[in-house]
mmCIF file of C-alpha atoms in Angstrom:
data_model
loop_
_atom_site.group_PDB
_atom_site.id
_atom_site.type_symbol
_atom_site.label_atom_id
_atom_site.label_comp_id
_atom_site.label_asym_id
_atom_site.label_seq_id
_atom_site.Cartn_x
_atom_site.Cartn_y
_atom_site.Cartn_z
ATOM 1 C CA UNK S 5 5.153 12.275 6.849
ATOM 2 C CA UNK S 6 6.041 11.142 10.474
ATOM 3 C CA UNK S 7 7.246 7.613 10.142
ATOM 4 C CA UNK S 8 10.787 6.791 10.252
ATOM 5 C CA UNK S 9 10.501 5.057 6.560
ATOM 6 C CA UNK S 10 10.358 8.915 5.263
ATOM 7 C CA UNK S 11 14.116 8.845 6.023
ATOM 8 C CA UNK S 12 14.869 5.490 4.799
ATOM 9 C CA UNK S 13 13.475 6.409 1.543
ATOM 10 C CA UNK S 14 14.262 10.185 0.957
ATOM 11 C CA UNK S 15 17.396 10.653 3.169
ATOM 12 C CA UNK S 16 15.711 13.256 5.068
ATOM 13 C CA UNK S 17 13.824 13.938 8.657
ATOM 14 C CA UNK S 18 9.874 13.079 8.429
ATOM 15 C CA UNK S 19 8.498 16.811 7.510
ATOM 16 C CA UNK S 20 5.937 16.370 10.875
ATOM 17 C CA UNK S 21 8.677 15.423 13.368
ATOM 18 C CA UNK S 22 10.638 18.608 12.291
ATOM 19 C CA UNK S 23 7.059 20.436 12.610
ATOM 20 C CA UNK S 24 6.439 18.869 16.192
ATOM 21 C CA UNK S 25 9.606 20.658 17.478
ATOM 22 C CA UNK S 26 8.257 23.997 16.368
ATOM 23 C CA UNK S 27 4.594 23.784 17.430
ATOM 24 C CA UNK S 28 4.369 23.864 20.802
ATOM 25 C CA UNK S 29 1.466 21.730 21.011
ATOM 26 C CA UNK S 30 1.396 18.718 23.280
ATOM 27 C CA UNK S 31 -1.674 16.802 21.587
ATOM 28 C CA UNK S 32 0.368 17.290 18.102
ATOM 29 C CA UNK S 33 3.510 15.932 19.680
ATOM 30 C CA UNK S 34 1.651 13.012 20.870
ATOM 31 C CA UNK S 35 0.019 12.427 17.861
ATOM 32 C CA UNK S 36 3.039 12.584 15.604
ATOM 33 C CA UNK S 37 5.203 10.422 18.318
ATOM 34 C CA UNK S 38 2.529 7.761 18.035
ATOM 35 C CA UNK S 39 3.026 7.627 14.431
ATOM 36 C CA UNK S 40 6.454 7.297 14.335
ATOM 37 C CA UNK S 41 6.214 4.131 16.338
ATOM 38 C CA UNK S 42 3.491 2.353 13.862
ATOM 39 C CA UNK S 43 4.883 -1.046 12.976
ATOM 40 C CA UNK S 44 3.883 -2.175 9.597
ATOM 41 C CA UNK S 45 4.241 -5.034 7.263
ATOM 42 C CA UNK S 46 4.882 -4.292 3.113
ATOM 43 C CA UNK S 47 3.572 -5.520 0.401
ATOM 44 C CA UNK S 48 5.007 -5.369 -3.523
ATOM 45 C CA UNK S 49 2.131 -5.169 -6.320
ATOM 46 C CA UNK S 50 2.217 -6.156 -9.866
ATOM 47 C CA UNK S 51 -0.428 -4.273 -11.829
ATOM 48 C CA UNK S 52 -1.426 -6.044 -15.185
ATOM 49 C CA UNK S 53 -3.701 -4.711 -17.667
ATOM 50 C CA UNK S 54 -5.371 -6.729 -20.543
ATOM 51 C CA UNK S 55 -8.273 -5.758 -23.092
ATOM 52 C CA UNK S 56 -11.513 -6.859 -22.102
ATOM 53 C CA UNK S 57 -12.330 -8.968 -24.846
ATOM 54 C CA UNK S 58 -9.745 -11.455 -23.587
ATOM 55 C CA UNK S 59 -12.067 -14.238 -22.361
ATOM 56 C CA UNK S 60 -9.585 -16.098 -20.655
ATOM 57 C CA UNK S 61 -10.157 -13.695 -17.611
ATOM 58 C CA UNK S 62 -13.784 -14.601 -17.288
ATOM 59 C CA UNK S 63 -12.641 -17.860 -16.528
ATOM 60 C CA UNK S 64 -10.700 -17.030 -13.265
ATOM 61 C CA UNK S 65 -13.454 -17.508 -10.795
ATOM 62 C CA UNK S 66 -12.482 -15.196 -7.952
ATOM 63 C CA UNK S 67 -12.315 -11.327 -7.833
ATOM 64 C CA UNK S 68 -10.293 -11.757 -4.828
ATOM 65 C CA UNK S 69 -8.216 -14.726 -4.181
ATOM 66 C CA UNK S 70 -5.646 -15.462 -1.441
ATOM 67 C CA UNK S 71 -2.839 -17.595 -2.369
ATOM 68 C CA UNK S 72 -1.727 -20.279 -0.031
ATOM 69 C CA UNK S 73 1.788 -22.376 -0.134
ATOM 70 C CA UNK S 74 3.681 -19.529 -2.079
ATOM 71 C CA UNK S 75 6.318 -17.779 -0.735
ATOM 72 C CA UNK S 76 6.243 -15.186 -3.414
ATOM 73 C CA UNK S 77 2.565 -14.448 -4.286
ATOM 74 C CA UNK S 78 -0.043 -13.600 -1.610
ATOM 75 C CA UNK S 79 -3.075 -12.377 -3.221
ATOM 76 C CA UNK S 80 -4.578 -12.025 -6.873
ATOM 77 C CA UNK S 81 -7.250 -9.464 -7.274
ATOM 78 C CA UNK S 82 -9.366 -8.844 -10.361
ATOM 79 C CA UNK S 83 -10.291 -5.130 -10.207
ATOM 80 C CA UNK S 84 -12.259 -4.721 -13.483
ATOM 81 C CA UNK S 85 -13.752 -6.655 -16.217
ATOM 82 C CA UNK S 86 -14.801 -3.466 -18.094
ATOM 83 C CA UNK S 87 -15.478 -1.389 -20.001
ATOM 84 C CA UNK S 88 -12.419 -1.227 -21.999
ATOM 85 C CA UNK S 89 -9.758 -3.258 -19.871
ATOM 86 C CA UNK S 90 -9.370 -6.220 -17.396
ATOM 87 C CA UNK S 91 -7.297 -5.190 -14.521
ATOM 88 C CA UNK S 92 -5.346 -7.735 -12.394
ATOM 89 C CA UNK S 93 -3.228 -6.756 -9.468
ATOM 90 C CA UNK S 94 -0.837 -9.626 -8.107
ATOM 91 C CA UNK S 95 -0.005 -8.677 -4.299
ATOM 92 C CA UNK S 96 3.168 -10.199 -3.088
ATOM 93 C CA UNK S 97 3.890 -12.119 0.275
ATOM 94 C CA UNK S 98 5.101 -10.007 3.308
ATOM 95 C CA UNK S 99 8.387 -12.154 3.424
ATOM 96 C CA UNK S 100 8.947 -11.096 -0.331
ATOM 97 C CA UNK S 101 8.449 -7.506 -0.259
ATOM 98 C CA UNK S 102 10.773 -7.433 2.866
ATOM 99 C CA UNK S 103 13.213 -9.468 0.860
ATOM 100 C CA UNK S 104 13.579 -6.842 -1.767
ATOM 101 C CA UNK S 105 12.753 -3.688 0.688
ATOM 102 C CA UNK S 106 15.065 -1.639 -1.185
ATOM 103 C CA UNK S 107 13.137 -1.884 -4.492
ATOM 104 C CA UNK S 108 10.409 0.908 -4.769
ATOM 105 C CA UNK S 109 9.229 0.749 -8.376
ATOM 106 C CA UNK S 110 10.717 3.103 -10.772
ATOM 107 C CA UNK S 111 7.217 4.315 -11.748
ATOM 108 C CA UNK S 112 5.705 4.656 -8.217
ATOM 109 C CA UNK S 113 5.120 7.961 -6.379
ATOM 110 C CA UNK S 114 8.390 7.333 -4.022
ATOM 111 C CA UNK S 115 10.769 7.066 -7.198
ATOM 112 C CA UNK S 116 9.210 10.242 -8.805
ATOM 113 C CA UNK S 117 9.700 12.110 -5.533
ATOM 114 C CA UNK S 118 13.279 11.232 -5.405
ATOM 115 C CA UNK S 119 13.705 7.813 -3.678
ATOM 116 C CA UNK S 120 16.622 5.644 -4.667
ATOM 117 C CA UNK S 121 15.797 2.288 -6.473
ATOM 118 C CA UNK S 122 17.572 -0.704 -8.126
ATOM 119 C CA UNK S 123 16.413 -0.922 -11.386
ATOM 120 C CA UNK S 124 18.337 -4.289 -12.104
ATOM 121 C CA UNK S 125 16.596 -5.822 -8.508
ATOM 122 C CA UNK S 126 13.204 -4.142 -9.758
ATOM 123 C CA UNK S 127 13.359 -6.416 -13.003
ATOM 124 C CA UNK S 128 14.177 -9.344 -11.199
ATOM 125 C CA UNK S 129 11.368 -8.767 -8.622
ATOM 126 C CA UNK S 130 8.625 -8.224 -11.562
ATOM 127 C CA UNK S 131 9.664 -11.588 -13.132
ATOM 128 C CA UNK S 132 9.620 -13.355 -9.710
ATOM 129 C CA UNK S 133 6.357 -12.243 -9.124
ATOM 130 C CA UNK S 134 5.040 -12.610 -12.517
ATOM 131 C CA UNK S 135 5.945 -16.216 -12.835
ATOM 132 C CA UNK S 136 4.394 -16.844 -9.352
ATOM 133 C CA UNK S 137 1.032 -15.018 -11.076
ATOM 134 C CA UNK S 138 1.159 -17.488 -14.078
ATOM 135 C CA UNK S 139 1.610 -20.414 -12.366
ATOM 136 C CA UNK S 140 -1.134 -19.596 -9.902
ATOM 137 C CA UNK S 141 -3.789 -18.737 -12.670
ATOM 138 C CA UNK S 142 -2.885 -20.999 -15.177
ATOM 139 C CA UNK S 143 -4.792 -23.980 -13.890
ATOM 140 C CA UNK S 144 -7.849 -22.021 -14.505
ATOM 141 C CA UNK S 145 -7.318 -20.100 -17.784
ATOM 142 C CA UNK S 146 -4.448 -21.774 -19.361
ATOM 143 C CA UNK S 147 -1.705 -20.197 -21.200
ATOM 144 C CA UNK S 148 -1.458 -16.427 -19.740
ATOM 145 C CA UNK S 149 -1.854 -13.995 -22.541
ATOM 146 C CA UNK S 150 0.638 -11.100 -22.784
ATOM 147 C CA UNK S 151 -0.453 -7.932 -20.914
ATOM 148 C CA UNK S 152 -1.086 -4.690 -23.096
ATOM 149 C CA UNK S 153 1.908 -3.053 -21.232
ATOM 150 C CA UNK S 154 4.968 -4.237 -19.466
ATOM 151 C CA UNK S 155 3.945 -5.256 -15.775
ATOM 152 C CA UNK S 156 4.197 -2.108 -13.378
ATOM 153 C CA UNK S 157 5.831 -2.502 -9.977
ATOM 154 C CA UNK S 158 4.647 -0.612 -7.100
ATOM 155 C CA UNK S 159 5.722 -1.043 -3.329
ATOM 156 C CA UNK S 160 3.361 -0.474 -0.594
ATOM 157 C CA UNK S 161 5.863 -0.035 2.186
ATOM 158 C CA UNK S 162 3.534 0.784 5.036
ATOM 159 C CA UNK S 163 0.889 -1.584 3.565
ATOM 160 C CA UNK S 164 -0.741 -3.163 6.702
ATOM 161 C CA UNK S 165 -0.207 -1.205 10.065
ATOM 162 C CA UNK S 166 -0.095 -3.547 12.897
ATOM 163 C CA UNK S 167 -2.757 -2.922 15.777
ATOM 164 C CA UNK S 168 -1.816 -1.134 18.709
ATOM 165 C CA UNK S 169 -4.022 -0.851 22.087
ATOM 166 C CA UNK S 170 -2.423 2.776 22.600
ATOM 167 C CA UNK S 171 -4.944 5.764 22.102
ATOM 168 C CA UNK S 172 -4.277 8.970 20.559
ATOM 169 C CA UNK S 173 -6.125 11.908 19.441
ATOM 170 C CA UNK S 174 -7.155 12.559 16.334
ATOM 171 C CA UNK S 175 -7.154 16.501 16.621
ATOM 172 C CA UNK S 176 -4.544 18.929 17.797
ATOM 173 C CA UNK S 177 -7.062 21.602 18.176
ATOM 174 C CA UNK S 178 -4.399 24.222 18.816
ATOM 175 C CA UNK S 179 -2.649 23.750 15.600
ATOM 176 C CA UNK S 180 -5.390 22.881 13.365
ATOM 177 C CA UNK S 181 -4.142 19.290 12.870
ATOM 178 C CA UNK S 182 -6.111 16.253 12.022
ATOM 179 C CA UNK S 183 -4.906 12.679 11.984
ATOM 180 C CA UNK S 184 -6.755 9.976 10.410
ATOM 181 C CA UNK S 185 -5.947 6.877 8.657
ATOM 182 C CA UNK S 186 -6.090 2.817 8.919
ATOM 183 C CA UNK S 187 -3.053 3.084 11.136
ATOM 184 C CA UNK S 188 -5.248 4.102 14.221
ATOM 185 C CA UNK S 189 -6.377 1.837 17.216
ATOM 186 C CA UNK S 190 -6.893 -1.725 17.801
ATOM 187 C CA UNK S 191 -8.266 -2.498 14.325
ATOM 188 C CA UNK S 192 -5.402 -0.730 12.387
ATOM 189 C CA UNK S 193 -4.743 -2.033 9.031
ATOM 190 C CA UNK S 194 -8.355 -2.335 8.313
ATOM 191 C CA UNK S 195 -11.147 -0.308 6.211
ATOM 192 C CA UNK S 196 -12.689 0.348 9.674
ATOM 193 C CA UNK S 197 -9.915 1.795 11.296
ATOM 194 C CA UNK S 198 -9.762 4.218 8.312
ATOM 195 C CA UNK S 199 -13.667 4.955 8.634
ATOM 196 C CA UNK S 200 -13.687 5.405 12.232
ATOM 197 C CA UNK S 201 -10.806 7.676 12.309
ATOM 198 C CA UNK S 202 -12.043 9.498 9.633
ATOM 199 C CA UNK S 203 -15.670 9.908 11.174
ATOM 200 C CA UNK S 204 -14.011 10.848 14.561
ATOM 201 C CA UNK S 205 -11.776 13.548 12.714
ATOM 202 C CA UNK S 206 -14.892 14.889 11.053
ATOM 203 C CA UNK S 207 -16.846 15.033 14.305
ATOM 204 C CA UNK S 208 -13.691 17.018 16.027
ATOM 205 C CA UNK S 209 -13.564 19.302 13.155
ATOM 206 C CA UNK S 210 -17.301 19.906 13.339
ATOM 207 C CA UNK S 211 -17.242 20.364 17.124
ATOM 208 C CA UNK S 212 -14.235 22.732 16.773
ATOM 209 C CA UNK S 213 -16.338 25.044 14.223
ATOM 210 C CA UNK S 214 -19.260 25.685 16.662
ATOM 211 C CA UNK S 215 -19.960 29.203 17.675
ATOM 212 C CA UNK S 216 -17.693 30.740 20.305
ATOM 213 C CA UNK S 217 -14.857 27.745 19.644
ATOM 214 C CA UNK S 218 -13.122 29.160 16.533
#
């Protein structure tokens, strides 16, 4: 809502940047300016669904595997082995996602909110990422079965925020705005950053709700 990527996708100014001009809150302005400068690296993911009865996926030895030596495939995650479905998510490398930065995936949230995407390029991305996935897992599972539905492509354009030494308040009390997420602090891009900022945000709200502070 504050990052320039909003404009790249939706062709309109980021809503929080527009709001900052009218809020009259130095804390909110500092928070929003920080978010607008966050640097990130993108990832594309291919989501695949198989019947849990397909025993091949029990031969895949890891729930999460980092892939080395591929310019296309960066990680394979087995999210579930039941009760009804096995769900596999193939993550691209950052360079692959950057190469296809204008493809957002026609079934994703961005496309549903009006972002443009290239259907032909999307097919190319799906095929290229799927082929890399098949090549990676074939030595373990043999011939890869066809998924129950066509592979679904999703783009995380701001998937991994890069760490920053800058500090930013999580609460703009004068306008009741709290900012939390994995984009904050020196451990940005991690679950830790999201959890710590969420804790700090909750603590700030609790403190602001004490008697005499409302």
